[in-house]
Coordinates of C-alpha atoms in Angstrom, one line a residue:
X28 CA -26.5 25.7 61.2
X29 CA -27.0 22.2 61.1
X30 CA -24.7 19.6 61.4
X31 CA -24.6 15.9 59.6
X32 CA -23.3 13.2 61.3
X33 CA -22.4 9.8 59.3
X34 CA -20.2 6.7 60.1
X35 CA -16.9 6.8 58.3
X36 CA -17.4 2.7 57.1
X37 CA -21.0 3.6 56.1
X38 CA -19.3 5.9 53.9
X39 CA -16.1 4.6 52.7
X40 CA -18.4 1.9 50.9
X41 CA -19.8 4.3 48.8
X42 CA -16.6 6.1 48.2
X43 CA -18.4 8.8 45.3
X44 CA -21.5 9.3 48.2
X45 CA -19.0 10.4 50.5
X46 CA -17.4 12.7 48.3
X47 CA -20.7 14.2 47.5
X48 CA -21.6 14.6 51.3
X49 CA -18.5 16.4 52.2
X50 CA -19.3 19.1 49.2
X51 CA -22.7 19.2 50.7
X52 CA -20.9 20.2 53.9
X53 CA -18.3 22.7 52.5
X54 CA -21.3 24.5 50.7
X55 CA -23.8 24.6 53.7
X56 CA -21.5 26.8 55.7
X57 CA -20.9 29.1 52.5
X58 CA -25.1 29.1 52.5
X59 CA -25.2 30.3 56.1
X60 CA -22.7 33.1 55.0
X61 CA -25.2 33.9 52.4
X62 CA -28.2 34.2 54.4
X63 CA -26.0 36.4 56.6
X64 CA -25.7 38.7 53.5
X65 CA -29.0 39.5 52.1
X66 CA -28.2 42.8 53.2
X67 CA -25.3 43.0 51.1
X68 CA -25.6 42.3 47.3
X69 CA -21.9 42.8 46.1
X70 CA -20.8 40.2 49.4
X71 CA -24.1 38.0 47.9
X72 CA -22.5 37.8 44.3
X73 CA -18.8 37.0 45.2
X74 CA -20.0 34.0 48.2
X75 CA -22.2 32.9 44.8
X76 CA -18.9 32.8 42.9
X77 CA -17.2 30.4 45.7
X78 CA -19.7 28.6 45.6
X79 CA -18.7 27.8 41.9
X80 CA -15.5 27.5 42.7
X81 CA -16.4 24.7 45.0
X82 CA -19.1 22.7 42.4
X83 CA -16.3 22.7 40.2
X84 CA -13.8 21.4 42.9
X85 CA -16.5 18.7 42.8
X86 CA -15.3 16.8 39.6
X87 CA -11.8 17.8 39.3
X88 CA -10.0 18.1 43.0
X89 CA -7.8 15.7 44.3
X90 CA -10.4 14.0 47.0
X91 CA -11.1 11.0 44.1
X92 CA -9.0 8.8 43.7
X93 CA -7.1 10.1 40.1
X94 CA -4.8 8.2 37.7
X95 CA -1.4 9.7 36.5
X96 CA -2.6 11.3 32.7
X97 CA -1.9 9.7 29.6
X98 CA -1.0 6.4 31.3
X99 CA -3.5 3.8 30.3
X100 CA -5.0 1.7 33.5
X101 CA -7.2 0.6 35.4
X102 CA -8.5 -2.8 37.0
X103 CA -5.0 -5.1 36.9
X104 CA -7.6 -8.4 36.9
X105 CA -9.5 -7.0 33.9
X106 CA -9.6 -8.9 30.8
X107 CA -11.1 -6.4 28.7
X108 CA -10.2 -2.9 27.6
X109 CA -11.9 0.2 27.0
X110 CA -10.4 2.6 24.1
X111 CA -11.4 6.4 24.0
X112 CA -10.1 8.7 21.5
X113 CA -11.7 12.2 20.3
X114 CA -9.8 15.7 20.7
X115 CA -10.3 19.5 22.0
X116 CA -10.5 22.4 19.2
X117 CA -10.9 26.2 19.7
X118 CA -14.8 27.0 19.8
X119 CA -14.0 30.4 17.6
X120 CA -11.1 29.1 15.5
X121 CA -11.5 25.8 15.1
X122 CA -8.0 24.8 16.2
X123 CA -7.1 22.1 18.2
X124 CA -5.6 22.9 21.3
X125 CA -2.4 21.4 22.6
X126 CA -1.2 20.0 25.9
X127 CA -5.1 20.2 27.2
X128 CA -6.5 17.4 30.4
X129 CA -9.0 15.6 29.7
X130 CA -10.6 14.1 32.5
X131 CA -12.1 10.6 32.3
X132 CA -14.4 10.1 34.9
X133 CA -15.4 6.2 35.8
X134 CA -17.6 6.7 39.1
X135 CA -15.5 7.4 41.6
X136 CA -12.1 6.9 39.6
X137 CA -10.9 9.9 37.9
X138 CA -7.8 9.0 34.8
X139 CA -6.3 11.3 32.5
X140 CA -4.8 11.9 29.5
X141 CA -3.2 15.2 27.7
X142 CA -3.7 16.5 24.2
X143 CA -1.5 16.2 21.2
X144 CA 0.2 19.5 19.3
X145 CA -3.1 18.7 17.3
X146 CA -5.4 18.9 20.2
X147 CA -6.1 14.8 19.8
X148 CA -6.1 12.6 22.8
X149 CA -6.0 8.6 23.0
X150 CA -6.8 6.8 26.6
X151 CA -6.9 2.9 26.8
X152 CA -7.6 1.5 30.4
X153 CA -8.6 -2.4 31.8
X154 CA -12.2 -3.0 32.8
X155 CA -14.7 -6.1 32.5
X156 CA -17.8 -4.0 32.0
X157 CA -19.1 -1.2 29.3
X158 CA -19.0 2.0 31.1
X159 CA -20.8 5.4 31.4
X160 CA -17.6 7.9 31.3
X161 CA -17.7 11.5 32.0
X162 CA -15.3 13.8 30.6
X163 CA -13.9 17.1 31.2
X164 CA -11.4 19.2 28.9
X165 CA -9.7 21.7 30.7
X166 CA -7.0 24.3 29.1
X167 CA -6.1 27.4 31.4
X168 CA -7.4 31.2 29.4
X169 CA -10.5 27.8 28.3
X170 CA -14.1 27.8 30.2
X171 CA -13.8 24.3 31.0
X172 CA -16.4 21.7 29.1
X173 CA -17.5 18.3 29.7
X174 CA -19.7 15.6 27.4
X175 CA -20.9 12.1 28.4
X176 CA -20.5 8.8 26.4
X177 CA -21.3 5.0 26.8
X178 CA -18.0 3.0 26.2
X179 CA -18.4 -0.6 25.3
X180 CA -15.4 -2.6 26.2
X181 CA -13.0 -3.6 23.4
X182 CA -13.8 -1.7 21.2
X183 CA -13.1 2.0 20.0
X184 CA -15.1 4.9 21.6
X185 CA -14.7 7.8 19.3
X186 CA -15.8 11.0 21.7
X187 CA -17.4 14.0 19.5
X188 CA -15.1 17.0 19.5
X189 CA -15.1 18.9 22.8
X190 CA -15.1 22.6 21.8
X191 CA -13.6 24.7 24.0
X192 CA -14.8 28.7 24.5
X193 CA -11.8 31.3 26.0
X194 CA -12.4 33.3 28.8
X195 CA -12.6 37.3 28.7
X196 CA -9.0 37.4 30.0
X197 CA -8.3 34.2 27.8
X198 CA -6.2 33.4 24.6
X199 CA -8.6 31.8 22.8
X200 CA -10.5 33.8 20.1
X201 CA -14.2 35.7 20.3
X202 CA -17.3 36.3 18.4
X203 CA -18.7 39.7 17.1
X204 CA -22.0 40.7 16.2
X205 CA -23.8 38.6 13.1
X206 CA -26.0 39.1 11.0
X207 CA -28.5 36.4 9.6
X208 CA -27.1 33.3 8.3
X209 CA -26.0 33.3 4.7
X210 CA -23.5 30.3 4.3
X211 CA -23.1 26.5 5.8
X212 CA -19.0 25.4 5.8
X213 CA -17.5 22.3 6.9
X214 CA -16.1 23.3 10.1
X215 CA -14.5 19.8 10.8
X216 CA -15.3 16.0 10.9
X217 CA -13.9 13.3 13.2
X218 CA -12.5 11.3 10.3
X219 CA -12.0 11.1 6.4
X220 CA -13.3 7.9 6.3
X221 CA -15.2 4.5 7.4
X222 CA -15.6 0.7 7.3
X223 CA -18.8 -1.3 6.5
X224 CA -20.2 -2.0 9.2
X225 CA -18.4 -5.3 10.6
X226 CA -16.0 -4.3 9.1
X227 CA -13.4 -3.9 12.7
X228 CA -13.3 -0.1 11.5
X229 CA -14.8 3.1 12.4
X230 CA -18.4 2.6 11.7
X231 CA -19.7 6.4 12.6
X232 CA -18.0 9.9 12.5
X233 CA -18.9 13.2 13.6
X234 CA -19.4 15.8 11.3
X235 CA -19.7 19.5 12.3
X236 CA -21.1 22.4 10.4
X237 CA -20.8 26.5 10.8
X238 CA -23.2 28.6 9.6
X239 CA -21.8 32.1 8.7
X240 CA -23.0 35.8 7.9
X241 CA -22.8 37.5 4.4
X242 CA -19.4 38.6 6.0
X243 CA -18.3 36.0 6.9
X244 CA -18.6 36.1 10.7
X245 CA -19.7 33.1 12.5
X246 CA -23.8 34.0 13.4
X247 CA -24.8 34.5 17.1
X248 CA -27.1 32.5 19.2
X249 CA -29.6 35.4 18.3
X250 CA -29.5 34.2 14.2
X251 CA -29.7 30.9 15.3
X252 CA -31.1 28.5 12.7
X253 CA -31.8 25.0 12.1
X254 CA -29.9 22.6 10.3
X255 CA -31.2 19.4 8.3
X256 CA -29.2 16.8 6.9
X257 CA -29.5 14.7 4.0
X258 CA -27.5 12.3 1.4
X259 CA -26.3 13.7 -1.3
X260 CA -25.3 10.1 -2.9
X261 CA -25.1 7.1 -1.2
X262 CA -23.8 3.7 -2.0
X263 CA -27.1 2.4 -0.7
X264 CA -26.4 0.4 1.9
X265 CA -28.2 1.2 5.2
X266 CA -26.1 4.5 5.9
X267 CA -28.2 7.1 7.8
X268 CA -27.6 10.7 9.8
X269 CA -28.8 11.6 13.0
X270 CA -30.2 13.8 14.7
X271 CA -32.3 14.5 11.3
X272 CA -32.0 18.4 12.2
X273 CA -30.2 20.5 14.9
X274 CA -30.1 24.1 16.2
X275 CA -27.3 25.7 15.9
X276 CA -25.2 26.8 19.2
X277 CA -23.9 30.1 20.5
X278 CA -21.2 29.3 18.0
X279 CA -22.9 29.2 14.5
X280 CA -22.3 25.5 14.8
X281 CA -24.4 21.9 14.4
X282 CA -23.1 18.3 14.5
X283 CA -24.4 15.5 12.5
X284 CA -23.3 11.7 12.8
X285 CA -22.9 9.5 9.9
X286 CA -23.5 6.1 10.4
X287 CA -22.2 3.3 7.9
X288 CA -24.2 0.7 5.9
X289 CA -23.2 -2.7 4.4
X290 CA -22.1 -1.3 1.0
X291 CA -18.7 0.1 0.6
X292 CA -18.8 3.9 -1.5
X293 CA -18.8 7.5 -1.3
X294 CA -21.2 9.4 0.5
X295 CA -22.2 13.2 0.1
X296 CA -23.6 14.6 3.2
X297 CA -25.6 17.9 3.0
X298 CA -26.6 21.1 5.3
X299 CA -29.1 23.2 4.6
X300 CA -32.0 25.3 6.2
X301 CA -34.6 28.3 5.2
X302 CA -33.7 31.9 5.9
X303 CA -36.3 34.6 4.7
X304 CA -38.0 32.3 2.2
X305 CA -34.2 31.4 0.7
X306 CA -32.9 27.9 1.3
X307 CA -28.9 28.0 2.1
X308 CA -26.4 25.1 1.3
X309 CA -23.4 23.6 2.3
X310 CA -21.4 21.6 -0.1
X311 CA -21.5 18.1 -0.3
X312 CA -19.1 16.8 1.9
X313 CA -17.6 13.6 0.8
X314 CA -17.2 10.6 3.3
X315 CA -15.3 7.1 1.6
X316 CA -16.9 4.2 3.3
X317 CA -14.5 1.0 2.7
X318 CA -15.0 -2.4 2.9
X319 CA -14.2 -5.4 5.7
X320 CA -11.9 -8.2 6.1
X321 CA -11.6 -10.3 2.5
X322 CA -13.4 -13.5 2.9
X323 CA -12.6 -16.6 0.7
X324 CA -15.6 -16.7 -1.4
X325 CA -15.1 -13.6 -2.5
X326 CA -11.1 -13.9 -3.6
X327 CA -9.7 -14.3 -6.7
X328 CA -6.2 -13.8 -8.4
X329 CA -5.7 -13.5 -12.5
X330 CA -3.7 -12.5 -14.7
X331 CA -4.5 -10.5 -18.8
X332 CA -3.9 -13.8 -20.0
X333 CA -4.7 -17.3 -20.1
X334 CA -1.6 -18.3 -21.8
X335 CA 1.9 -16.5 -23.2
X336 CA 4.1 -17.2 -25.9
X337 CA 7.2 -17.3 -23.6
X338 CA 8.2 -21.1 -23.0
X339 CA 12.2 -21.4 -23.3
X340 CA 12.1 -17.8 -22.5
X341 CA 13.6 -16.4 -19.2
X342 CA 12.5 -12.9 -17.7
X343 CA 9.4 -12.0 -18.9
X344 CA 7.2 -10.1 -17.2
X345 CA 3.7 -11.1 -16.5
X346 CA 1.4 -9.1 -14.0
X347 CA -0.8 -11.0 -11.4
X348 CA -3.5 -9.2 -9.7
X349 CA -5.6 -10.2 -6.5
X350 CA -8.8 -9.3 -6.1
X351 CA -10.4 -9.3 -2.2
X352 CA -13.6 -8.5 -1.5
X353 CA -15.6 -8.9 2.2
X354 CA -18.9 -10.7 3.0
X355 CA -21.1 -8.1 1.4
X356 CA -19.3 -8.0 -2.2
X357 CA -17.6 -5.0 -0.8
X358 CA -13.6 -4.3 -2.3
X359 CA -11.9 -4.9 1.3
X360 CA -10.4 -1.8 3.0
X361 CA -7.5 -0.1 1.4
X362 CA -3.5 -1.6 2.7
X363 CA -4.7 -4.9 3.1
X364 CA -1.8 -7.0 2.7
X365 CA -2.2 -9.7 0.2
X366 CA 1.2 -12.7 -0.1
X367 CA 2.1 -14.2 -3.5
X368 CA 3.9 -17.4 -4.4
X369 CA 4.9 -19.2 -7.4
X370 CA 5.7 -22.9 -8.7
X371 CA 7.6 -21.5 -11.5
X372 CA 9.8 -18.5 -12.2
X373 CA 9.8 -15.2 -9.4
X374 CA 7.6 -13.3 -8.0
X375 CA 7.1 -10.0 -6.0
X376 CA 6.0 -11.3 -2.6
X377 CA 3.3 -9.2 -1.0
X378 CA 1.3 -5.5 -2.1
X379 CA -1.2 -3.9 -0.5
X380 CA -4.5 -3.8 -1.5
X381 CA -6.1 0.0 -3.5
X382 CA -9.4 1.4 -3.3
X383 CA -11.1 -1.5 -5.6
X384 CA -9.9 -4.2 -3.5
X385 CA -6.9 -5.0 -5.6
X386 CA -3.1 -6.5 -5.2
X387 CA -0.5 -6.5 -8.3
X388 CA 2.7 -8.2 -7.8
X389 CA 5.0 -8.7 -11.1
X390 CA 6.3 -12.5 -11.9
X391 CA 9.3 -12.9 -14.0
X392 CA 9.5 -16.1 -15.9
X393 CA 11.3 -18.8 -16.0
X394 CA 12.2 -21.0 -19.2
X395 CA 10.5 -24.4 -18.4
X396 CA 7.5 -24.5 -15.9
X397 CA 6.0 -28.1 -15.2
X398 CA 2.6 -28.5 -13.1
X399 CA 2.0 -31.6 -11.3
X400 CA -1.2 -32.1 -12.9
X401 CA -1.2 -30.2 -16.2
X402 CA 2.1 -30.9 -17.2
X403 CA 5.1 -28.9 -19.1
X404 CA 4.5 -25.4 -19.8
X405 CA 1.7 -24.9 -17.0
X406 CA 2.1 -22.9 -13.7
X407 CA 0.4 -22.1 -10.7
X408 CA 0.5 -18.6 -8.8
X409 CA -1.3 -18.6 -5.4
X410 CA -2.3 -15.5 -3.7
X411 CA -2.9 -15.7 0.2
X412 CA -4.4 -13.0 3.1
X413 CA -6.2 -13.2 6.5
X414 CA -9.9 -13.1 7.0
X415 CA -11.9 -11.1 10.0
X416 CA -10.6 -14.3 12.2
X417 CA -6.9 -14.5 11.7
X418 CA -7.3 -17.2 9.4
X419 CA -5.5 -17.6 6.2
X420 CA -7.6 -17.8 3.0
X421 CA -6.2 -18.3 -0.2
X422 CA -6.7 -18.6 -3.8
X423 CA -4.8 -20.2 -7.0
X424 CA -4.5 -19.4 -11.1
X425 CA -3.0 -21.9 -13.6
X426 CA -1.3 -20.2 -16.1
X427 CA 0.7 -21.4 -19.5
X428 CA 3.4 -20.8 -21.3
X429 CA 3.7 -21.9 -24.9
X430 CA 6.5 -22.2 -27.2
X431 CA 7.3 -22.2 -30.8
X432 CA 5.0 -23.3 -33.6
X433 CA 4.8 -27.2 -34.7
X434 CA 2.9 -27.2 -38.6
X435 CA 2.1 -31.0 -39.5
X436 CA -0.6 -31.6 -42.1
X437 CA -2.1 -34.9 -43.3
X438 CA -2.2 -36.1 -46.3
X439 CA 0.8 -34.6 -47.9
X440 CA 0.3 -35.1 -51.1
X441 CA -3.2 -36.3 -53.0
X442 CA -4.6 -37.4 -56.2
X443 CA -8.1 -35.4 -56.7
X444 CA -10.9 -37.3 -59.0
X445 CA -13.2 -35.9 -61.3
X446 CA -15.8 -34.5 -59.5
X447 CA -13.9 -35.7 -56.2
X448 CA -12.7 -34.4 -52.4
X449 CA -10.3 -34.7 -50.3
X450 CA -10.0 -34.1 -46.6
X451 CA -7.3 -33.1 -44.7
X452 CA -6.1 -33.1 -41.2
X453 CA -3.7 -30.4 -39.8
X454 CA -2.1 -29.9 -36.6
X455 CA -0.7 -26.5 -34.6
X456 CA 0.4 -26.6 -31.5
X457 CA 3.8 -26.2 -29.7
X458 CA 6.7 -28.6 -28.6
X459 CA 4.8 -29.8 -25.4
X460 CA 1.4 -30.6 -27.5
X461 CA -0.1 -27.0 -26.1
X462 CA -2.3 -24.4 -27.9
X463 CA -0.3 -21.3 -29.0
X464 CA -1.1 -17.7 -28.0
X465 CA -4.2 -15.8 -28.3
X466 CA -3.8 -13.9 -32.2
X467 CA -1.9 -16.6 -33.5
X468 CA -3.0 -17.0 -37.0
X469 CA -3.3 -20.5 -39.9
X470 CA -3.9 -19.3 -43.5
X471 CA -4.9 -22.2 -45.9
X472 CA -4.3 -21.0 -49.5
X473 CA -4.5 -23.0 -53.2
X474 CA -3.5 -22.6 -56.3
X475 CA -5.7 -24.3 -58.8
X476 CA -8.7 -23.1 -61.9
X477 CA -10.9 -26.4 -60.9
X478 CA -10.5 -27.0 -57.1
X479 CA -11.9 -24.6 -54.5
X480 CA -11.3 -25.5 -50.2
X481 CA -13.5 -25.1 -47.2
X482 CA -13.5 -26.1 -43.8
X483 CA -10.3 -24.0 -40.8
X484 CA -8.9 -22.1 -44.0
X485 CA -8.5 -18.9 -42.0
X486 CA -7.9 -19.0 -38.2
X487 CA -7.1 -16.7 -35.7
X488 CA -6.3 -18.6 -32.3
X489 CA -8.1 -17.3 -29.2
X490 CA -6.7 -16.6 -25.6
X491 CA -7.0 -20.4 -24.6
X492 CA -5.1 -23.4 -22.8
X493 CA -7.7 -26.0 -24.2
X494 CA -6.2 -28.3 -26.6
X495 CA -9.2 -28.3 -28.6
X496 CA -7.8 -25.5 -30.1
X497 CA -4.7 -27.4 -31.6
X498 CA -6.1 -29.8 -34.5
X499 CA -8.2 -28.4 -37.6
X500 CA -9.5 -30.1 -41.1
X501 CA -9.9 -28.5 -44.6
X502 CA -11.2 -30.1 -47.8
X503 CA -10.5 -29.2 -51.3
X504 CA -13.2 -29.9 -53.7
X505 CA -13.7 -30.1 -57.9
X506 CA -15.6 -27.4 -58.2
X507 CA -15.9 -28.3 -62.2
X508 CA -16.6 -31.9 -62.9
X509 CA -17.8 -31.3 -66.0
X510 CA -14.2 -30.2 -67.1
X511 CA -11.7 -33.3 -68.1
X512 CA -8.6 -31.1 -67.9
X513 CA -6.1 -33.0 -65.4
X514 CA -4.2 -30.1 -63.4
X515 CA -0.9 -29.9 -61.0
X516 CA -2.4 -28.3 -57.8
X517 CA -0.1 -26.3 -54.7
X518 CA -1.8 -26.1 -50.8
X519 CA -0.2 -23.7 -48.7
X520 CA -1.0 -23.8 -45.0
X521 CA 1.0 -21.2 -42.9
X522 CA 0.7 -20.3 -39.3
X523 CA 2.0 -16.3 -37.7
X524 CA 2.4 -14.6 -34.5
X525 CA 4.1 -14.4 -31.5
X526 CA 4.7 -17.7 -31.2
X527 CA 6.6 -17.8 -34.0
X528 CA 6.1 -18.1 -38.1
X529 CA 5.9 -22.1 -40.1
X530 CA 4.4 -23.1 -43.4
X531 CA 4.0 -26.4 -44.9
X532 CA 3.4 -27.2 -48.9
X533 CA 1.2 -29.8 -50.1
X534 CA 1.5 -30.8 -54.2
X535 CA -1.1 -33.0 -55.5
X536 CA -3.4 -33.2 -59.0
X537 CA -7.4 -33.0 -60.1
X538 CA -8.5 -34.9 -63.1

């Protein structure tokens, strides 16, 4: 038998090389026993068996040095941190399996965490480098299972599903004999949903398919069969699967990642492969992809209307909506918190945004509103939120309230020659000199044989806060020279709506 011989500080530098020499050592003399044993096959198998026992001890015995699970750490000097989170599901039912290690190996440094009643686990330690990690799930009645990923630091490392298969003696559940593949199910995915990419979100998710019999029993490795993936729908932007196409596993079961685009939608993500000249589906299954952090090019706030027939009125309600949207034109994600404020009246002070990138707080009025700039009647509302940097971006509307109806018309009265015209001026507007509310209507109306009008004899005001809108003209014309009669004539101008009603007469005579 031979023996190694190395110097302890030599070693001690290389703490994981150390380990690995002393297993080295531990299974050389379990060798020797086996060499010993050729003669006996039954001794043979159960030395083999230690020496299982021992490969194992490898990873998970106490010789590294091991972190207390579920207690976030790591280097104290680190500025960084390095976020795993995933979970540990029955292989046969799909379940997630409760109170579960998971080992997280960093070289020689071994930390730990513990599942969740829902078989979820979250570790967060310090470091000032991306890492390789290494980890285990183990569950007692489990076969134990391990999967490598590439952590980058500060960021989230979401770790595909680690399925778990139960031993003979276990509590975990089994597989029968299949026949050929007939269906593709969702099994499970490692989220519902996803940000742009960018977007400080999850950008990718696991999604993992089962492949059953025509009753309904999970196939075997033996009716294996290989998946391909493909969209459904997209938004478009850049989103992609990979692998392309898988095999499935002893367990019936592939796993596709979806990776996000630019553009914020739904995606449909598809399963399907050939079986005796028959192609099999899965469903589509949906994925939402959301948008980023609003930026301040692309934020807005409004309300239905330019301007409300409410001046002198306190407590109406008027509805003021945000609208965010991130650097690609995408609605921002869903909750983002958008602040309100007012110069005039009261507001509802913050609401989260929904699926379209949208805020709606309520304003109640009140009865006089005066803007610095635009004067009595006019008020501002300013919506506010923080971009991708923490800083705050905002975004203003004028709005206007006007108030009852002023009638003036110029000349009032006139004298209309053979053959002649006369112009007239009229004014609508409200106290402050502002337009009135969008539907507010101006009839002009004669009664006369000989004179006929033209010009704003029927108007219907627009949803406006230019004052363009409050000064018309009309003329009334002979439309008979030829006749000598001289008559009495009657103008009626007269203005409805919500503002509220006025009329004005005009008497006058045509020769």
């Amino acid at each position: 038998m031979t023996i190694f011989v190395f110097n302890n500080e030599i070693i001690k530098k290389h703490n994981l090389f150390y380990l690995t020499i002393k297993k080295i050592l531990r299974l050389s003399i379990v060798i020797n026993f086996i060499n010993k044993s050729e003669e006996n096959p039954m001794k043979k198998k159960h030395i083999l068996y230690i020496i299982l026992i021992i490969a194992t001890s490898f990873l998970t015995n106490c010789d590294l040095k091991e972190e207390a699970p579920t207690s976030g750490s790591g280097d104290s000097t680190a500025a960084h941190n390095i976020t795993l989170q995933g979970s540990v599901i029955d292989a046969v039912t799909g379940d997630g399996i409760a109170d579960a290690t998971v080992k997280i190996m960093d070289g020689s440094v071994v930390r730990g965490a513990v599942t969740d009643n829902s078989g979820k686990y979250s570790y967060t330690f310090a470091t000032n480098a991306d890492k390789d990690i290494l980890i285990i799930a183990i569950k007692d009645g489990y076969r134990p299972d391990t999967l490598s990923v590439f952590a980058i630091k500060d960021k989230i490392t979401n770790v595909s599903v680690i399925q778990l298969r139960a031993n003979k003696n276990g509590t975990g559940g089994g597989t029968g004999v299949s026949l050929s593949a007939a269906s593709i199910n969702l099994h499970s995915q490692s989220a519902q949903s996803l940000g742009v990419k960018e977007s400080g979100a999850l950008e990718s998710l696991d999604i993992i398919f089962e492949v059953r019999d025509s009753a309904g029993v999970t196939i075997s490795e033996d009716n294996a069969v290989d998946l391909s993936f493909s969209f459904g729908a997209t938004p478009g932007g850049g989103e992609y699967l990979f692998p392309a196409s898988v095999r499935t596993n002893a367990l019936g079961k592939a796993t596709v990642t979806l990776n996000t685009g630019r553009i914020a939608g739904v995606v449909q993500v598809i399963a399907q492969t050939e079986v005796n000249g028959k192609t099999i589906k899965s469903k589509p299954i949906l994925v939402s992809i959301h948008g980023g952090f609003p930026v301040e090019d692309v934020f807005y706030v409004a309300a239905e209307k330019l301007n409300y027939p409410y001046y002198g009125i306190i407590g109406k309600s008027i509805k003021f909506t945000a609208y965010a949207g991130d650097k690609y034109n995408n609605p921002v994600r869903p909750g983002t918190s958008i602040y309100f404020t007012t110069s005039s009246g009261i507001i509802g002070g913050s609401a989260p945004t929904n699926e379209a990138g949208a805020a709606t707080v309520e304003l109640l009025t009140e009865p006089h509103p005066e803007d610095v700039i635009y004067g009595k009647g006019f008020f501002r509302v300013t919506a506010k939120t923080a971009d991708e940097n923490k800083n705050t971006i905002s975004t203003e509307t004028i709005r206007l309230l006007s108030g009852k109806a002023l009638l003036n018309v110029s000349p009032s009265s006139f004298t209309l020659a053979n053959g002649g015209s006369q112009t007239f001026t009229y004014t609508l507007m409200d106290v402050n000199g502002n337009p009135l509310s969008e539907g507010q209507t101006v009839k002009v109306s004669i009664e006369s044989k000989n004179v006929v009008l033209s010009g704003d004899i029927d108007i219907e005001m627009p949803d406006t806060q230019s004052k363009t809108w409050t000064r018309f003209s009309f003329t009334a014309y002979d439309a008979l020279p030829d006749s000598i009669a001289v008559e009495n004539v009657k103008i009626k101008v007269a203005t409805t709506g919500k503002n509220s009603d006025k009329k004005v007469m005009i008497f006058g005579s045509a020769e």
